[in-house]
Amino acid sequence: MSAATDTIAAIATASAPAGVGVLRISGPRAPAIAQALLGRAPRARHAHYATFRDAAGEIIDRGLLLAFPQPRSYTGEDVVELHAHGNPMLLQALLARVIELGARAAQPGEFTQRAFLNGKLDLAQAEAVADLIASTSRAAARAAQRSLDGEFSRRSHALTAELVRVRSWIEASIDFSDEDIDFLDNAALRADLDALRAALADLLAATRRGVRLRDGLHVVIVGQPNVGKSSLLNALAASERAIVTAIAGTTRDVLRETIDLDGIAFTLADTAGLRDTDDEVEREGVRRAHAELARADLALVLPASEAPADVAALLTTLPPDTARIIIHNKIDLVPGLAPRRERSADTSHLWLSARTGQGLDLLVAELRSHAGAGEGSAGTFSARTRHVAALERAQTALQDALAALHAGQAELAAEELRQAQHAIGEITGEFTADDLLGAIFSSFCIGK
Ligand code: GDP
């Protein structure tokens, strides 16, 4: 990691013209640019009132100039911020002037990437910056803030430290194996590995919750035409506990609605009936419904009747590992039928009415518990699927290490632990391929 030699600049906020616009400059030329704009050297971390002029000396705007000398800045480099009026045209003129003075336009995420490269943030924290900016609920924002504060990184580091300790112990046993000291049969070592496995499982569960908070849950509603799928979607969206945040768009075949339950976004998709058909257009609808199913976290299944054959026919259309809730709708048509819930091994059955709203609260509770809201969102940090994938790899390696240890293969066990450590290190960016870094930072917005 070498220090950047060029200076970047970008408009960091683009608020309404009435608001404040911020231009951020970072790199070795930032102090000289600040001096040129201010007419003298700025004081560190001091707000100067400045008149920003173009090359001809004409006023672009008046505003504040703040200098943050390295290394005490966001990027770790010399940083200068210009606060001007939020008019995008003025900000563009100011940016052009700063570029004239020796900066270049920043790429998306480049400021945060430099902060990462200069050790100001680790990778999980850098991602949390993007998550914080993009979060659409208070719960998601709080979680991103916790990741940014280093909560996720601290837990990853604690695990890594323990992995290293156990690995050194095993490696020592290899080095001293001819001295007849049987390290590997040590009960304490096995207990440590078990504790490690439990800690990893805990972190994985918390990470999965973090992903759900960030990405929300995809719920698909399936069933034959006329069973009440769109009525259910509308009833959920209109229920007072749900805030409809967006209508993501209507295609001919899949209607989507995003609702927010306790800070978790649920994207509900009402699919076209999943029957076989010869009709070209309808076949396309069925294909889309299957695509929707393939990425769903949860399916709400509405059978045409309670007949086991009707239920079974619908269930065969689901990918086997998709969680499902069977909904028996239209209870208002059957005298004496009250809302209720029954739970079998991996399936919940709910009786409700989309028309009258009876039993809808049961469904809302079920959705919330599925999202893990009941597990307490306190302490949840934001996370991404790549973090889950890394922890899953670490888990596999740890299991393989335990198996190797049981088989008396100490060297293999040590190697598996090294793999686990490597996988966890990818979360904070200790071990990360350049192309992954590129992919992560290019998804940021410009100016961050
Ligand atoms: P979809 O084709 O599965 O989306 O079904 P719709 O939501 O369009 O509903 C089909 C018909 O059933 C409409 O006339 C709805 O008003 C009616 N319907 C839906 N849910 C209920 C319910 O809970 N009770 C009653 N009585 N009618 C319902």
Short mmCIF file of C-alpha atoms and ligand atoms in Angstrom, two decimals:
data_model
loop_
_atom_site.label_atom_id
_atom_site.label_comp_id
_atom_site.label_asym_id
_atom_site.label_seq_id
_atom_site.Cartn_x
_atom_site.Cartn_y
_atom_site.Cartn_z
CA MET A 1 0.00 0.00 0.00
CA SER A 2 1.71 3.16 -1.14
CA ALA A 3 0.56 6.69 -0.51
CA ALA A 4 -1.33 8.28 -3.39
CA THR A 5 0.68 10.92 -5.25
CA ASP A 6 -2.22 12.68 -6.92
CA THR A 7 -4.91 14.88 -5.47
CA ILE A 8 -8.58 14.16 -5.91
CA ALA A 9 -11.61 16.41 -5.61
CA ALA A 10 -15.35 15.87 -5.73
CA ILE A 11 -18.63 17.41 -4.70
CA ALA A 12 -19.44 15.52 -1.53
CA THR A 13 -23.00 16.73 -1.15
CA ALA A 14 -25.51 17.73 -3.73
CA SER A 15 -28.34 19.04 -1.62
CA ALA A 16 -31.01 21.45 -2.75
CA PRO A 17 -29.81 24.89 -3.89
CA ALA A 18 -30.93 26.34 -0.56
CA GLY A 19 -28.64 23.98 1.34
CA VAL A 20 -24.91 23.75 1.76
CA GLY A 21 -22.71 22.10 -0.83
CA VAL A 22 -19.43 20.54 0.20
CA LEU A 23 -16.44 20.01 -2.03
CA ARG A 24 -13.82 17.67 -0.71
CA ILE A 25 -10.17 17.64 -1.77
CA SER A 26 -7.63 15.03 -0.70
CA GLY A 27 -3.97 14.51 -1.55
CA PRO A 28 -0.57 16.22 -1.48
CA ARG A 29 -1.71 19.27 -3.46
CA ALA A 30 -4.66 20.01 -1.20
CA PRO A 31 -2.75 22.56 0.98
CA ALA A 32 -1.50 24.46 -2.10
CA ILE A 33 -5.02 24.53 -3.57
CA ALA A 34 -6.36 25.82 -0.26
CA GLN A 35 -3.69 28.52 -0.15
CA ALA A 36 -4.50 29.60 -3.71
CA LEU A 37 -8.21 29.88 -2.90
CA LEU A 38 -7.76 31.60 0.46
CA GLY A 39 -4.83 33.83 -0.45
CA ARG A 40 -2.85 32.52 2.53
CA ALA A 41 -2.09 29.26 4.30
CA PRO A 42 -5.14 27.99 6.22
CA ARG A 43 -4.95 27.10 9.89
CA ALA A 44 -5.51 23.43 10.68
CA ARG A 45 -9.09 22.52 11.61
CA HIS A 46 -10.21 26.13 11.56
CA ALA A 47 -13.17 27.51 9.64
CA HIS A 48 -12.03 30.32 7.33
CA TYR A 49 -14.52 32.56 5.60
CA ALA A 50 -13.30 32.66 2.02
CA THR A 51 -14.14 34.16 -1.34
CA PHE A 52 -13.75 31.50 -4.01
CA ARG A 53 -12.66 33.01 -7.33
CA ASP A 54 -12.05 31.60 -10.79
CA ALA A 55 -8.80 32.02 -12.76
CA ALA A 56 -9.90 35.45 -14.04
CA GLY A 57 -10.50 36.62 -10.46
CA GLU A 58 -14.26 36.57 -10.78
CA ILE A 59 -16.20 35.45 -7.71
CA ILE A 60 -17.70 31.95 -7.93
CA ASP A 61 -19.12 31.94 -4.39
CA ARG A 62 -18.31 32.81 -0.80
CA GLY A 63 -18.17 30.13 1.85
CA LEU A 64 -16.05 28.28 4.37
CA LEU A 65 -12.72 26.59 3.90
CA LEU A 66 -11.45 23.97 6.34
CA ALA A 67 -8.07 22.24 6.24
CA PHE A 68 -7.35 18.89 7.87
CA PRO A 69 -3.61 18.19 7.61
CA GLN A 70 -2.56 14.56 7.35
CA PRO A 71 -2.73 12.17 9.08
CA ARG A 72 -5.67 13.48 11.14
CA SER A 73 -8.22 13.47 8.34
CA TYR A 74 -10.84 11.16 6.85
CA THR A 75 -8.48 9.78 4.20
CA GLY A 76 -5.31 10.09 6.26
CA GLU A 77 -4.02 12.52 3.60
CA ASP A 78 -4.11 16.32 3.52
CA VAL A 79 -7.78 17.12 3.17
CA VAL A 80 -9.47 20.43 2.42
CA GLU A 81 -13.20 21.02 2.47
CA LEU A 82 -14.97 23.90 0.81
CA HIS A 83 -18.46 24.70 2.04
CA ALA A 84 -20.39 26.75 -0.46
CA HIS A 85 -24.00 27.26 -1.47
CA GLY A 86 -25.66 24.06 -2.60
CA ASN A 87 -26.36 25.26 -6.12
CA PRO A 88 -25.01 22.44 -8.35
CA MET A 89 -23.93 24.93 -11.03
CA LEU A 90 -21.80 26.90 -8.56
CA LEU A 91 -20.36 23.69 -7.13
CA GLN A 92 -19.43 22.52 -10.62
CA ALA A 93 -17.66 25.83 -11.26
CA LEU A 94 -15.82 25.48 -7.95
CA LEU A 95 -14.83 21.90 -8.80
CA ALA A 96 -13.55 23.05 -12.21
CA ARG A 97 -11.44 25.71 -10.44
CA VAL A 98 -10.00 23.15 -8.00
CA ILE A 99 -9.15 20.87 -10.93
CA GLU A 100 -7.45 23.80 -12.65
CA LEU A 101 -5.39 24.24 -9.50
CA GLY A 102 -4.07 20.67 -9.74
CA ALA A 103 -6.66 18.14 -8.55
CA ARG A 104 -8.48 15.59 -10.65
CA ALA A 105 -12.08 14.44 -10.37
CA ALA A 106 -12.41 11.60 -7.87
CA GLN A 107 -13.79 8.18 -8.78
CA PRO A 108 -16.74 6.76 -6.83
CA GLY A 109 -15.63 5.69 -3.35
CA GLU A 110 -12.10 6.95 -3.86
CA PHE A 111 -11.96 8.96 -0.62
CA THR A 112 -13.04 5.95 1.40
CA GLN A 113 -10.69 3.69 -0.55
CA ARG A 114 -7.79 5.98 0.40
CA ALA A 115 -8.97 5.93 4.02
CA PHE A 116 -8.84 2.12 3.82
CA LEU A 117 -5.41 2.05 2.14
CA ASN A 118 -4.05 4.46 4.75
CA GLY A 119 -5.34 2.31 7.59
CA LYS A 120 -8.01 4.78 8.75
CA LEU A 121 -10.78 2.23 8.27
CA ASP A 122 -10.78 -1.48 7.69
CA LEU A 123 -12.82 -2.99 4.88
CA ALA A 124 -15.89 -3.84 6.98
CA GLN A 125 -15.94 -0.25 8.23
CA ALA A 126 -15.50 1.15 4.72
CA GLU A 127 -18.49 -0.90 3.57
CA ALA A 128 -20.43 0.42 6.55
CA VAL A 129 -19.89 3.96 5.24
CA ALA A 130 -21.71 3.00 2.04
CA ASP A 131 -24.39 1.18 4.03
CA LEU A 132 -24.93 4.17 6.29
CA ILE A 133 -25.44 6.42 3.28
CA ALA A 134 -27.80 3.96 1.61
CA SER A 135 -29.78 2.86 4.66
CA THR A 136 -33.50 3.35 4.35
CA SER A 137 -34.54 2.66 7.93
CA ARG A 138 -33.34 3.85 11.33
CA ALA A 139 -32.59 0.27 12.36
CA ALA A 140 -30.41 -0.23 9.29
CA ALA A 141 -28.66 3.09 9.90
CA ARG A 142 -27.97 2.20 13.54
CA ALA A 143 -26.57 -1.16 12.45
CA ALA A 144 -24.32 0.49 9.86
CA GLN A 145 -23.14 2.95 12.52
CA ARG A 146 -22.20 0.05 14.76
CA SER A 147 -20.17 -1.56 11.97
CA LEU A 148 -18.53 1.77 11.27
CA ASP A 149 -17.64 2.05 14.95
CA GLY A 150 -15.83 -1.25 14.51
CA GLU A 151 -18.23 -3.61 16.30
CA PHE A 152 -18.12 -6.17 13.49
CA SER A 153 -14.36 -5.74 13.03
CA ARG A 154 -13.70 -6.19 16.76
CA ARG A 155 -15.65 -9.43 16.84
CA SER A 156 -13.83 -10.68 13.74
CA HIS A 157 -10.46 -9.76 15.24
CA ALA A 158 -11.28 -11.49 18.53
CA LEU A 159 -12.06 -14.67 16.62
CA THR A 160 -8.88 -14.39 14.58
CA ALA A 161 -6.77 -13.88 17.71
CA GLU A 162 -8.23 -17.04 19.23
CA LEU A 163 -7.66 -18.98 15.99
CA VAL A 164 -4.02 -17.89 15.96
CA ARG A 165 -3.57 -18.91 19.59
CA VAL A 166 -4.99 -22.39 19.03
CA ARG A 167 -3.02 -22.81 15.81
CA SER A 168 0.28 -21.92 17.49
CA TRP A 169 -0.47 -24.46 20.15
CA ILE A 170 -1.01 -27.17 17.55
CA GLU A 171 2.06 -26.09 15.61
CA ALA A 172 4.10 -26.30 18.79
CA SER A 173 2.90 -29.85 19.22
CA ILE A 174 4.23 -30.66 15.75
CA ASP A 175 7.62 -29.11 16.52
CA PHE A 176 7.95 -30.94 19.80
CA SER A 177 6.39 -34.18 18.68
CA ASP A 178 9.54 -36.22 19.26
CA GLU A 179 9.69 -35.04 22.85
CA ASP A 180 6.80 -37.22 23.69
CA ILE A 181 4.54 -34.43 24.85
CA ASP A 182 1.03 -35.23 23.79
CA PHE A 183 -0.40 -31.79 23.18
CA LEU A 184 -3.09 -33.06 20.87
CA ASP A 185 -4.75 -35.21 23.41
CA ASN A 186 -5.19 -32.23 25.60
CA ALA A 187 -8.77 -31.78 26.73
CA ALA A 188 -8.21 -28.05 27.04
CA LEU A 189 -7.34 -27.83 23.34
CA ARG A 190 -10.54 -29.56 22.36
CA ALA A 191 -12.51 -27.31 24.67
CA ASP A 192 -10.87 -24.28 23.05
CA LEU A 193 -11.78 -25.51 19.59
CA ASP A 194 -15.35 -26.11 20.68
CA ALA A 195 -15.54 -22.61 22.12
CA LEU A 196 -14.13 -21.28 18.88
CA ARG A 197 -16.76 -23.12 16.93
CA ALA A 198 -19.52 -21.69 19.12
CA ALA A 199 -18.14 -18.15 18.82
CA LEU A 200 -17.98 -18.49 15.05
CA ALA A 201 -21.58 -19.75 14.93
CA ASP A 202 -22.66 -16.74 17.03
CA LEU A 203 -20.89 -14.30 14.76
CA LEU A 204 -22.36 -15.99 11.68
CA ALA A 205 -25.89 -15.69 13.09
CA ALA A 206 -25.35 -12.01 13.92
CA THR A 207 -23.87 -11.43 10.48
CA ARG A 208 -26.87 -13.04 8.79
CA ARG A 209 -29.15 -10.72 10.79
CA GLY A 210 -27.00 -7.81 9.66
CA VAL A 211 -27.44 -8.82 6.03
CA ARG A 212 -31.20 -9.04 6.46
CA LEU A 213 -31.25 -5.58 8.01
CA ARG A 214 -29.28 -4.18 5.11
CA ASP A 215 -30.86 -6.02 2.22
CA GLY A 216 -34.29 -6.78 3.62
CA LEU A 217 -36.20 -9.95 2.92
CA HIS A 218 -37.64 -11.16 -0.33
CA VAL A 219 -41.06 -12.65 0.16
CA VAL A 220 -42.96 -14.21 -2.68
CA ILE A 221 -46.71 -14.89 -2.68
CA VAL A 222 -47.72 -17.98 -4.64
CA GLY A 223 -51.03 -19.61 -5.45
CA GLN A 224 -53.61 -20.14 -8.17
CA PRO A 225 -55.53 -17.16 -9.57
CA ASN A 226 -58.31 -15.80 -7.34
CA VAL A 227 -57.11 -17.22 -4.03
CA GLY A 228 -56.48 -13.66 -2.82
CA LYS A 229 -52.78 -13.07 -3.47
CA SER A 230 -53.06 -9.44 -4.49
CA SER A 231 -55.64 -8.80 -1.77
CA LEU A 232 -53.13 -10.13 0.77
CA LEU A 233 -50.35 -7.98 -0.66
CA ASN A 234 -52.57 -4.92 -0.47
CA ALA A 235 -53.79 -5.75 3.02
CA LEU A 236 -50.22 -6.14 4.27
CA ALA A 237 -49.14 -2.93 2.62
CA ALA A 238 -52.10 -1.07 4.08
CA SER A 239 -51.87 -2.54 7.59
CA GLU A 240 -51.09 0.12 10.11
CA ARG A 241 -47.96 -1.69 11.29
CA ALA A 242 -46.38 -1.54 7.87
CA ILE A 243 -45.06 1.56 6.21
CA VAL A 244 -45.13 1.32 2.46
CA THR A 245 -41.82 2.77 1.35
CA ALA A 246 -41.90 2.15 -2.35
CA ILE A 247 -43.74 0.51 -5.14
CA ALA A 248 -40.84 -0.92 -7.02
CA GLY A 249 -42.69 -1.34 -10.25
CA THR A 250 -45.33 -3.42 -11.86
CA THR A 251 -44.61 -5.79 -14.63
CA ARG A 252 -47.40 -7.61 -16.31
CA ASP A 253 -46.74 -10.63 -14.15
CA VAL A 254 -45.02 -9.70 -10.93
CA LEU A 255 -46.33 -6.99 -8.66
CA ARG A 256 -43.95 -5.80 -5.99
CA GLU A 257 -44.40 -3.77 -2.87
CA THR A 258 -41.82 -2.93 -0.25
CA ILE A 259 -43.01 -2.57 3.31
CA ASP A 260 -41.06 -1.71 6.43
CA LEU A 261 -41.81 -3.69 9.58
CA ASP A 262 -39.83 -2.51 12.60
CA GLY A 263 -37.03 -1.24 10.44
CA ILE A 264 -36.71 -4.31 8.25
CA ALA A 265 -37.63 -3.99 4.60
CA PHE A 266 -39.78 -6.73 3.13
CA THR A 267 -40.11 -6.86 -0.61
CA LEU A 268 -43.32 -8.73 -1.34
CA ALA A 269 -43.87 -10.06 -4.81
CA ASP A 270 -47.20 -11.31 -6.04
CA THR A 271 -46.55 -13.77 -8.82
CA ALA A 272 -48.78 -14.92 -11.63
CA GLY A 273 -50.35 -18.34 -11.16
CA LEU A 274 -47.82 -21.10 -11.54
CA ARG A 275 -49.71 -23.36 -13.88
CA ASP A 276 -48.44 -24.99 -17.04
CA THR A 277 -49.72 -23.26 -20.10
CA ASP A 278 -49.37 -23.18 -23.86
CA ASP A 279 -49.91 -19.45 -24.03
CA GLU A 280 -46.62 -17.75 -24.96
CA VAL A 281 -47.21 -14.63 -22.86
CA GLU A 282 -48.47 -16.54 -19.87
CA ARG A 283 -45.48 -18.89 -20.08
CA GLU A 284 -43.22 -15.85 -19.75
CA GLY A 285 -45.19 -14.89 -16.63
CA VAL A 286 -44.66 -18.34 -15.17
CA ARG A 287 -40.95 -18.16 -15.99
CA ARG A 288 -40.69 -14.87 -14.11
CA ALA A 289 -42.60 -16.28 -11.19
CA HIS A 290 -40.08 -19.12 -10.96
CA ALA A 291 -37.20 -16.65 -11.12
CA GLU A 292 -38.82 -14.71 -8.28
CA LEU A 293 -39.17 -17.93 -6.30
CA ALA A 294 -35.55 -18.85 -6.80
CA ARG A 295 -34.37 -15.75 -4.97
CA ALA A 296 -37.05 -15.61 -2.30
CA ASP A 297 -36.15 -15.93 1.39
CA LEU A 298 -39.70 -16.82 2.27
CA ALA A 299 -42.79 -17.97 0.40
CA LEU A 300 -46.37 -17.22 1.40
CA VAL A 301 -48.30 -20.11 -0.08
CA LEU A 302 -52.04 -19.74 -0.66
CA PRO A 303 -53.63 -23.06 -1.60
CA ALA A 304 -57.04 -23.00 -3.28
CA SER A 305 -58.41 -25.17 -0.49
CA GLU A 306 -57.29 -27.01 2.60
CA ALA A 307 -57.24 -30.29 0.67
CA PRO A 308 -53.80 -31.84 1.16
CA ALA A 309 -53.48 -32.34 -2.61
CA ASP A 310 -53.93 -28.61 -3.26
CA VAL A 311 -51.33 -27.73 -0.65
CA ALA A 312 -48.90 -30.38 -1.87
CA ALA A 313 -49.25 -29.28 -5.51
CA LEU A 314 -48.17 -25.75 -4.60
CA LEU A 315 -45.33 -26.89 -2.39
CA THR A 316 -43.75 -28.83 -5.26
CA THR A 317 -43.24 -25.53 -7.08
CA LEU A 318 -40.99 -24.21 -4.29
CA PRO A 319 -37.24 -24.69 -4.12
CA PRO A 320 -36.80 -27.25 -1.32
CA ASP A 321 -34.94 -24.97 1.09
CA THR A 322 -37.23 -21.94 0.80
CA ALA A 323 -38.97 -21.22 4.08
CA ARG A 324 -42.73 -21.16 3.73
CA ILE A 325 -45.93 -20.11 5.48
CA ILE A 326 -49.14 -21.76 4.28
CA ILE A 327 -51.97 -19.27 4.33
CA HIS A 328 -55.59 -20.35 4.42
CA ASN A 329 -57.34 -17.20 3.23
CA LYS A 330 -60.98 -16.12 3.17
CA ILE A 331 -61.90 -17.44 6.62
CA ASP A 332 -64.67 -14.82 6.65
CA LEU A 333 -66.57 -17.00 4.19
CA VAL A 334 -66.71 -19.93 6.59
CA PRO A 335 -68.94 -19.29 9.60
CA GLY A 336 -67.24 -20.04 12.91
CA LEU A 337 -63.72 -20.05 11.58
CA ALA A 338 -61.40 -17.82 13.63
CA PRO A 339 -57.88 -16.67 12.86
CA ARG A 340 -55.25 -19.08 14.16
CA ARG A 341 -51.75 -20.36 13.69
CA GLU A 342 -50.43 -23.90 13.68
CA ARG A 343 -46.84 -24.86 13.42
CA SER A 344 -45.45 -28.14 12.17
CA ALA A 345 -41.77 -29.02 11.79
CA ASP A 346 -40.67 -26.44 9.24
CA THR A 347 -43.97 -24.93 8.14
CA SER A 348 -46.45 -22.55 9.70
CA HIS A 349 -50.13 -22.60 8.80
CA LEU A 350 -52.15 -19.42 9.23
CA TRP A 351 -55.88 -18.92 8.90
CA LEU A 352 -56.86 -15.34 8.05
CA SER A 353 -58.90 -13.07 5.84
CA ALA A 354 -57.23 -10.64 3.49
CA ARG A 355 -60.58 -8.93 3.01
CA THR A 356 -61.56 -8.27 6.65
CA GLY A 357 -58.02 -8.16 8.02
CA GLN A 358 -58.73 -10.84 10.63
CA GLY A 359 -55.53 -12.73 11.45
CA LEU A 360 -53.32 -10.29 9.60
CA ASP A 361 -51.56 -9.50 12.89
CA LEU A 362 -50.55 -13.17 13.11
CA LEU A 363 -48.94 -12.92 9.69
CA VAL A 364 -47.12 -9.70 10.61
CA ALA A 365 -45.78 -11.37 13.77
CA GLU A 366 -44.68 -14.37 11.73
CA LEU A 367 -42.87 -12.16 9.21
CA ARG A 368 -41.12 -10.25 11.98
CA SER A 369 -39.96 -13.40 13.71
CA HIS A 370 -38.73 -14.75 10.40
CA ALA A 371 -36.61 -11.63 9.94
CA GLY A 372 -35.09 -12.16 13.34
CA ALA A 373 -36.66 -9.06 14.83
CA GLY A 374 -37.58 -11.09 17.90
CA GLU A 375 -33.94 -12.00 18.44
CA GLY A 376 -33.37 -8.40 19.39
CA SER A 377 -31.86 -6.02 16.91
CA ALA A 378 -29.80 -4.46 19.73
CA GLY A 379 -26.17 -5.02 18.93
CA THR A 380 -26.88 -5.86 15.31
CA PHE A 381 -24.27 -4.51 12.94
CA SER A 382 -24.67 -4.17 9.21
CA ALA A 383 -23.14 -6.90 7.08
CA ARG A 384 -23.06 -8.17 3.54
CA THR A 385 -23.43 -11.52 1.87
CA ARG A 386 -19.68 -11.61 1.19
CA HIS A 387 -19.14 -11.54 4.97
CA VAL A 388 -21.53 -14.44 5.43
CA ALA A 389 -19.72 -16.37 2.69
CA ALA A 390 -16.35 -15.73 4.36
CA LEU A 391 -17.62 -16.89 7.75
CA GLU A 392 -19.18 -19.98 6.19
CA ARG A 393 -15.81 -20.85 4.67
CA ALA A 394 -14.19 -20.32 8.05
CA GLN A 395 -16.78 -22.62 9.60
CA THR A 396 -16.05 -25.40 7.10
CA ALA A 397 -12.32 -25.03 7.69
CA LEU A 398 -12.81 -25.16 11.44
CA GLN A 399 -14.89 -28.33 11.16
CA ASP A 400 -12.21 -29.89 8.96
CA ALA A 401 -9.59 -28.86 11.53
CA LEU A 402 -11.50 -30.62 14.28
CA ALA A 403 -11.84 -33.75 12.16
CA ALA A 404 -8.12 -33.68 11.35
CA LEU A 405 -7.30 -33.31 15.01
CA HIS A 406 -9.46 -36.28 15.92
CA ALA A 407 -7.61 -38.28 13.26
CA GLY A 408 -4.30 -37.23 14.80
CA GLN A 409 -3.29 -35.15 11.76
CA ALA A 410 -1.90 -32.11 13.51
CA GLU A 411 -0.34 -30.51 10.43
CA LEU A 412 -3.58 -30.71 8.49
CA ALA A 413 -5.48 -29.27 11.46
CA ALA A 414 -3.05 -26.33 11.65
CA GLU A 415 -3.45 -25.71 7.92
CA GLU A 416 -7.27 -25.73 8.19
CA LEU A 417 -7.08 -23.22 11.03
CA ARG A 418 -4.87 -21.04 8.86
CA GLN A 419 -7.56 -21.23 6.15
CA ALA A 420 -10.22 -20.23 8.66
CA GLN A 421 -8.11 -17.28 9.77
CA HIS A 422 -7.61 -16.25 6.15
CA ALA A 423 -11.35 -16.37 5.45
CA ILE A 424 -12.17 -14.17 8.46
CA GLY A 425 -9.35 -11.81 7.48
CA GLU A 426 -11.20 -11.12 4.23
CA ILE A 427 -13.94 -9.39 6.21
CA THR A 428 -11.72 -6.65 7.53
CA GLY A 429 -9.54 -6.64 4.42
CA GLU A 430 -6.34 -8.13 5.83
CA PHE A 431 -6.40 -10.60 2.97
CA THR A 432 -8.23 -9.21 -0.01
CA ALA A 433 -7.81 -9.44 -3.74
CA ASP A 434 -7.51 -6.15 -5.62
CA ASP A 435 -10.47 -6.92 -7.87
CA LEU A 436 -12.67 -7.34 -4.79
CA LEU A 437 -11.54 -3.93 -3.54
CA GLY A 438 -12.36 -2.45 -6.95
CA ALA A 439 -15.83 -3.99 -6.87
CA ILE A 440 -16.52 -2.75 -3.35
CA PHE A 441 -15.42 0.84 -3.80
CA SER A 442 -16.87 1.34 -7.27
CA SER A 443 -20.34 0.78 -5.79
CA PHE A 444 -19.92 3.91 -3.65
CA CYS A 445 -21.18 7.26 -4.79
CA ILE A 446 -18.79 9.95 -6.01
CA GLY A 447 -17.50 12.19 -3.25
CA LYS A 448 -17.45 9.46 -0.60
P1 GDP B 1 -55.38 -13.34 -6.79
O1 GDP B 1 -55.81 -13.64 -8.20
O2 GDP B 1 -54.88 -14.56 -6.12
O3 GDP B 1 -54.46 -12.19 -6.68
O4 GDP B 1 -56.72 -12.99 -5.99
P2 GDP B 1 -57.35 -11.57 -5.66
O5 GDP B 1 -56.64 -10.91 -4.54
O6 GDP B 1 -57.53 -10.80 -6.92
O7 GDP B 1 -58.75 -12.01 -5.09
C1 GDP B 1 -59.68 -12.77 -5.87
C2 GDP B 1 -61.09 -12.53 -5.33
O8 GDP B 1 -61.20 -13.02 -3.99
C3 GDP B 1 -61.44 -11.04 -5.26
O9 GDP B 1 -62.76 -10.89 -5.61
C4 GDP B 1 -61.23 -10.70 -3.79
O10 GDP B 1 -62.03 -9.65 -3.36
C5 GDP B 1 -61.60 -12.00 -3.11
N1 GDP B 1 -60.93 -12.17 -1.83
C6 GDP B 1 -59.62 -12.08 -1.59
N2 GDP B 1 -59.37 -12.32 -0.30
C7 GDP B 1 -60.57 -12.54 0.31
C8 GDP B 1 -60.99 -12.84 1.65
O11 GDP B 1 -60.21 -12.92 2.60
N3 GDP B 1 -62.32 -13.01 1.85
C9 GDP B 1 -63.23 -12.90 0.84
N4 GDP B 1 -64.50 -13.08 1.15
N5 GDP B 1 -62.86 -12.63 -0.41
C10 GDP B 1 -61.57 -12.45 -0.69
#
